[in-house]
Structures are given as C-alpha cells and as structure tokens.
CSV table of C-alpha atoms in Angstrom, one decimal:
chain,number,residue,atom,x,y,z
W,1,MET,CA,21.8,33.0,16.2
W,2,ASP,CA,21.0,29.7,18.1
W,3,PRO,CA,17.2,29.7,17.4
W,4,PHE,CA,17.8,30.0,13.6
W,5,LEU,CA,20.5,27.2,13.5
W,6,CYS,CA,17.7,25.2,15.2
W,7,ALA,CA,15.2,26.2,12.5
W,8,ALA,CA,17.7,25.2,9.9
W,9,ASP,CA,18.1,22.0,11.6
W,10,THR,CA,14.3,21.6,11.5
W,11,ALA,CA,14.0,22.3,8.0
W,12,LEU,CA,16.5,19.7,7.0
W,13,ARG,CA,15.0,17.2,9.2
W,14,THR,CA,11.4,17.9,7.8
W,15,LEU,CA,12.3,18.0,4.3
W,16,PHE,CA,15.0,15.3,4.0
W,17,ALA,CA,14.9,13.1,6.9
W,18,LYS,CA,12.4,10.1,7.9
W,19,PRO,CA,10.3,11.5,10.7
W,20,HIS,CA,10.0,9.8,13.9
W,21,ALA,CA,6.9,9.9,16.0
W,22,VAL,CA,7.1,9.6,19.8
W,23,GLU,CA,3.6,8.4,20.0
W,24,ALA,CA,2.3,5.2,18.1
W,25,SER,CA,0.3,6.1,15.2
W,26,PRO,CA,-3.7,5.9,15.6
W,27,ALA,CA,-3.6,3.8,12.3
W,28,GLU,CA,-1.8,0.7,14.1
W,29,PRO,CA,-4.9,-0.9,15.4
W,30,PHE,CA,-6.2,-1.3,12.0
W,31,ALA,CA,-5.3,-3.7,9.3
W,32,GLU,CA,-4.7,-2.3,5.8
W,33,THR,CA,-8.0,-2.7,3.7
W,34,ALA,CA,-8.0,-3.7,-0.1
W,35,LEU,CA,-9.0,-0.6,-1.8
W,36,ASN,CA,-9.9,-0.2,-5.5
W,37,PRO,CA,-7.5,2.0,-7.6
W,38,ALA,CA,-9.7,5.0,-7.4
W,39,GLN,CA,-10.0,4.8,-3.8
W,40,LYS,CA,-6.4,4.3,-3.2
W,41,ARG,CA,-5.4,7.2,-5.7
W,42,LEU,CA,-8.0,9.4,-3.6
W,43,ALA,CA,-6.7,8.4,-0.2
W,44,GLY,CA,-3.1,9.0,-1.2
W,45,ALA,CA,-3.8,12.4,-2.5
W,46,LEU,CA,-5.7,13.5,0.6
W,47,MET,CA,-2.9,12.2,2.9
W,48,ARG,CA,-0.5,14.0,0.6
W,49,VAL,CA,-2.3,17.2,1.2
W,50,ASN,CA,-2.2,16.5,5.2
W,51,HIS,CA,1.5,15.7,5.0
W,52,VAL,CA,1.9,19.1,3.4
W,53,GLY,CA,0.0,20.7,6.3
W,54,GLU,CA,2.5,19.0,8.8
W,55,VAL,CA,5.5,20.3,6.8
W,56,CYS,CA,4.0,23.8,7.1
W,57,ALA,CA,3.3,23.3,10.8
W,58,GLN,CA,6.9,22.5,11.4
W,59,ALA,CA,7.9,25.7,9.6
W,60,LEU,CA,5.1,27.8,11.3
W,61,TYR,CA,5.9,26.9,14.9
W,62,THR,CA,9.8,26.8,14.3
W,63,ALA,CA,9.7,30.3,12.9
W,64,GLN,CA,7.5,31.6,15.9
W,65,ALA,CA,9.7,30.1,18.5
W,66,ALA,CA,12.8,31.5,17.0
W,67,VAL,CA,11.6,35.0,17.0
W,68,THR,CA,9.6,35.2,20.4
W,69,ARG,CA,11.5,36.4,23.4
W,70,ASP,CA,9.0,34.9,25.9
W,71,ALA,CA,10.7,31.7,27.1
W,72,ARG,CA,7.2,30.2,28.2
W,73,LEU,CA,5.8,30.9,24.7
W,74,ARG,CA,8.7,29.4,23.0
W,75,SER,CA,8.4,26.2,25.1
W,76,HIS,CA,4.6,26.1,24.3
W,77,LEU,CA,5.4,26.6,20.5
W,78,LEU,CA,8.3,23.8,20.5
W,79,GLU,CA,5.8,21.5,22.2
W,80,SER,CA,3.3,22.0,19.6
W,81,ALA,CA,5.8,21.4,17.1
W,82,ARG,CA,6.8,18.2,18.7
W,83,GLU,CA,3.3,17.0,18.4
W,84,GLU,CA,3.1,18.2,14.8
W,85,THR,CA,6.2,16.0,14.2
W,86,ASP,CA,4.0,13.0,15.2
W,87,HIS,CA,1.5,14.0,12.8
W,88,LEU,CA,4.2,14.3,10.2
W,89,ALA,CA,5.5,10.9,10.9
W,90,TRP,CA,1.9,9.4,10.9
W,91,THR,CA,1.1,11.0,7.4
W,92,GLN,CA,4.3,9.7,6.0
W,93,GLN,CA,3.4,6.2,7.1
W,94,ARG,CA,0.0,6.5,5.4
W,95,LEU,CA,1.7,7.7,2.2
W,96,ASP,CA,3.9,4.7,2.3
W,97,ALA,CA,1.1,2.2,3.0
W,98,LEU,CA,-0.9,3.8,0.1
W,99,GLY,CA,2.0,3.7,-2.3
W,100,ALA,CA,1.9,7.6,-2.7
W,101,ARG,CA,4.5,10.1,-2.5
W,102,PRO,CA,4.9,13.5,-0.6
W,103,SER,CA,4.4,16.7,-2.5
W,104,LEU,CA,7.3,17.5,-4.8
W,105,LEU,CA,6.8,21.2,-3.7
W,106,ASN,CA,7.5,20.6,-0.1
W,107,PRO,CA,10.5,22.9,0.0
W,108,LEU,CA,8.5,25.7,-1.3
W,109,TRP,CA,5.7,25.1,1.2
W,110,PHE,CA,8.0,25.0,4.1
W,111,ALA,CA,9.6,28.3,3.0
W,112,GLY,CA,6.3,30.1,2.7
W,113,ALA,CA,4.8,29.0,5.9
W,114,PHE,CA,8.3,30.0,7.7
W,115,ALA,CA,8.2,33.5,6.2
W,116,LEU,CA,4.6,33.9,7.4
W,117,GLY,CA,5.5,32.6,10.9
W,118,LEU,CA,8.4,35.1,11.0
W,119,VAL,CA,6.1,38.1,9.9
W,120,ALA,CA,3.4,37.2,12.6
W,121,ALA,CA,6.1,36.8,15.2
W,122,LYS,CA,7.7,40.0,14.5
W,123,VAL,CA,4.4,42.0,14.9
W,124,SER,CA,3.9,40.7,18.4
W,125,ASP,CA,3.4,37.4,20.4
W,126,ARG,CA,-0.3,38.1,20.7
W,127,VAL,CA,-0.5,38.3,16.8
W,128,SER,CA,1.5,35.5,16.5
W,129,LEU,CA,-0.8,33.2,18.7
W,130,GLY,CA,-3.7,34.7,16.7
W,131,PHE,CA,-2.1,33.5,13.5
W,132,VAL,CA,-1.8,30.0,15.3
W,133,VAL,CA,-5.6,30.0,16.2
W,134,GLU,CA,-6.7,30.9,12.7
W,135,THR,CA,-4.4,28.4,11.2
W,136,GLU,CA,-5.2,25.7,13.3
W,137,ASN,CA,-9.1,26.2,13.0
W,138,GLN,CA,-8.6,26.2,9.2
W,139,VAL,CA,-6.7,22.9,9.3
W,140,ALA,CA,-9.3,21.3,11.7
W,141,GLU,CA,-12.1,22.4,9.1
W,142,HIS,CA,-10.0,21.2,6.3
W,143,LEU,CA,-9.6,17.5,8.1
W,144,GLN,CA,-13.2,17.4,8.7
W,145,GLY,CA,-13.6,17.7,4.8
W,146,HIS,CA,-11.1,14.9,4.4
W,147,LEU,CA,-13.0,12.7,7.0
W,148,GLU,CA,-16.0,13.2,4.7
W,149,ARG,CA,-14.1,12.3,1.6
W,150,LEU,CA,-11.7,9.4,2.6
W,151,PRO,CA,-13.1,5.9,1.8
W,152,ALA,CA,-15.2,4.5,4.5
W,153,GLU,CA,-13.1,1.2,4.4
W,154,ASP,CA,-9.6,3.1,4.8
W,155,LEU,CA,-10.2,2.8,8.7
W,156,ALA,CA,-6.3,3.5,9.2
W,157,SER,CA,-6.3,6.9,7.4
W,158,ARG,CA,-9.4,8.0,9.0
W,159,ALA,CA,-8.1,7.2,12.5
W,160,VAL,CA,-5.0,9.4,11.7
W,161,VAL,CA,-7.1,12.3,10.4
W,162,SER,CA,-9.7,12.0,13.2
W,163,ARG,CA,-6.7,12.3,16.0
W,164,MET,CA,-5.0,15.1,13.9
W,165,LYS,CA,-8.1,17.1,13.9
W,166,ASN,CA,-8.5,16.7,17.8
W,167,ASP,CA,-5.0,17.8,18.2
W,168,GLU,CA,-5.3,20.8,15.9
W,169,GLU,CA,-8.4,21.9,17.8
W,170,ARG,CA,-6.5,21.7,21.0
W,171,HIS,CA,-3.7,23.7,19.7
W,172,ALA,CA,-6.0,26.5,18.6
W,173,ALA,CA,-7.8,26.5,22.0
W,174,ASN,CA,-4.4,26.8,23.9
W,175,ALA,CA,-3.3,29.5,21.8
W,176,HIS,CA,-6.4,31.4,22.3
W,177,ASP,CA,-6.2,30.8,25.9
W,178,ALA,CA,-2.6,32.1,26.0
W,179,GLY,CA,-3.7,35.6,24.7
W,180,ALA,CA,-4.1,35.3,21.0
W,181,VAL,CA,-5.7,38.3,19.3
W,182,THR,CA,-8.5,37.7,16.6
W,183,LEU,CA,-7.0,38.5,13.3
W,184,PRO,CA,-8.8,40.9,11.1
W,185,ALA,CA,-11.2,39.7,8.3
W,186,PRO,CA,-8.6,40.4,5.5
W,187,ALA,CA,-6.0,38.5,6.9
W,188,ARG,CA,-8.2,35.5,7.6
W,189,LEU,CA,-9.5,35.7,4.0
W,190,MET,CA,-6.0,35.8,2.4
W,191,MET,CA,-5.0,32.8,4.7
W,192,LYS,CA,-8.0,30.8,3.3
W,193,MET,CA,-7.1,31.8,-0.2
W,194,ALA,CA,-3.5,30.7,0.2
W,195,ALA,CA,-4.5,27.5,1.9
W,196,LYS,CA,-6.7,26.8,-1.1
W,197,VAL,CA,-4.0,27.0,-3.6
W,198,MET,CA,-1.8,24.9,-1.6
W,199,THR,CA,-4.2,22.2,-0.9
W,200,THR,CA,-5.4,22.2,-4.5
W,201,THR,CA,-1.9,21.9,-5.9
W,202,ALA,CA,-0.7,19.4,-3.4
W,203,HIS,CA,-3.5,17.1,-4.2
W,204,TYR,CA,-1.8,16.4,-7.6
W,205,VAL,CA,1.9,17.5,-7.2
C-alpha cells in the first residue's frame, strides 16, 4: 500500500499545496513587462493550460511509479516527477505574476491522468514508457505552439515555456532509450483528442 499512500500524498500536495521548486525559475532573470490587458489575458490563459499539463504530469508519473515492480524504472519515474514539480511551481509563479488563476478543474485533470497512467502501467513497463514518450512528445509540440502565441514582450513566460519544452523532450528521449514501445496509431489519436479537450477547456476554466 505504500506506493498508493505516496500517490495520495502527491495528489493532495499537487492540488492543494503551494509547489516548491528545487531549481530557480528560468523567469527570474527577466523583469516583469507591462502587458496590455489582451496580452495579459492571453499569457495567463496559456500558462493556466501549461499548469494543467504539469498537474497531469504529476498524476501520470506517480501512477506509473506506484504500479511498476522495476526499482530502477520507479526511480526514473520519480525523478521525472520531481522535475515536473519544478515546472508546476514555475507555472504557478507565472500565473501569480500575471494575475491569473489555475484551472478550476484540476482535480478532474489529475484523476483522469492518474487513471490513464495506471492502465498503461498495468499492461507492461514498456507500454508505460511508450505512454510517457507519446505524452511528452505531444506536450513538447503543444509548448512550441505556446511559444509562437505568447506575447513577444513576456520574456519571463517565454523562458519558462522554452525550458519546459527542452525538459519534456529529454523525458521522451529517456523513456525511449529505456525500452518504450511505440503506441498504436489509434491510441496516439485518442490521446491527442483527449489533450485537445483538456487544453481547450483549461484555457478558459
């Protein structure tokens, strides 16, 4: 039961506690820029979506770590989750700076991602890693889109998103090298559709 008690603790910390980053935010070197109201709303909405992505990352990695019997893989997943905690803290800091709020549906997003992580991990460790690869590749693609949409003046948010994109690409590469299988096309398509629903909803709610 210990892994699942740890998972419950992670859920409570992710959803209701203030996240603390181990590494300083990439935004720190940049002074806050005066954005017009439209720019500020857009940046806040995009960072809210990114924050949701980090909530889901906590759920995904925690679920997979709870199920696997491979101690090395569990350690790998928990280290990735720790890095995602930094991302969670950085996106929360950007939301605060932009006067925006997290998604009101974060408990729903966490629960959904946790369930998907459990299902993938129950099939096999290689499928679990394949799920990580596909998720992280989709997240990196989504972050690239945000870099194209964020106001050019918002250097702080852009620095955070750029660093997150690099980290997610590294997580995908590490999972691939650890033996991930390529998920079938229907599974990848369903993941894309679910991500579209989540990101579109979180933009506003």
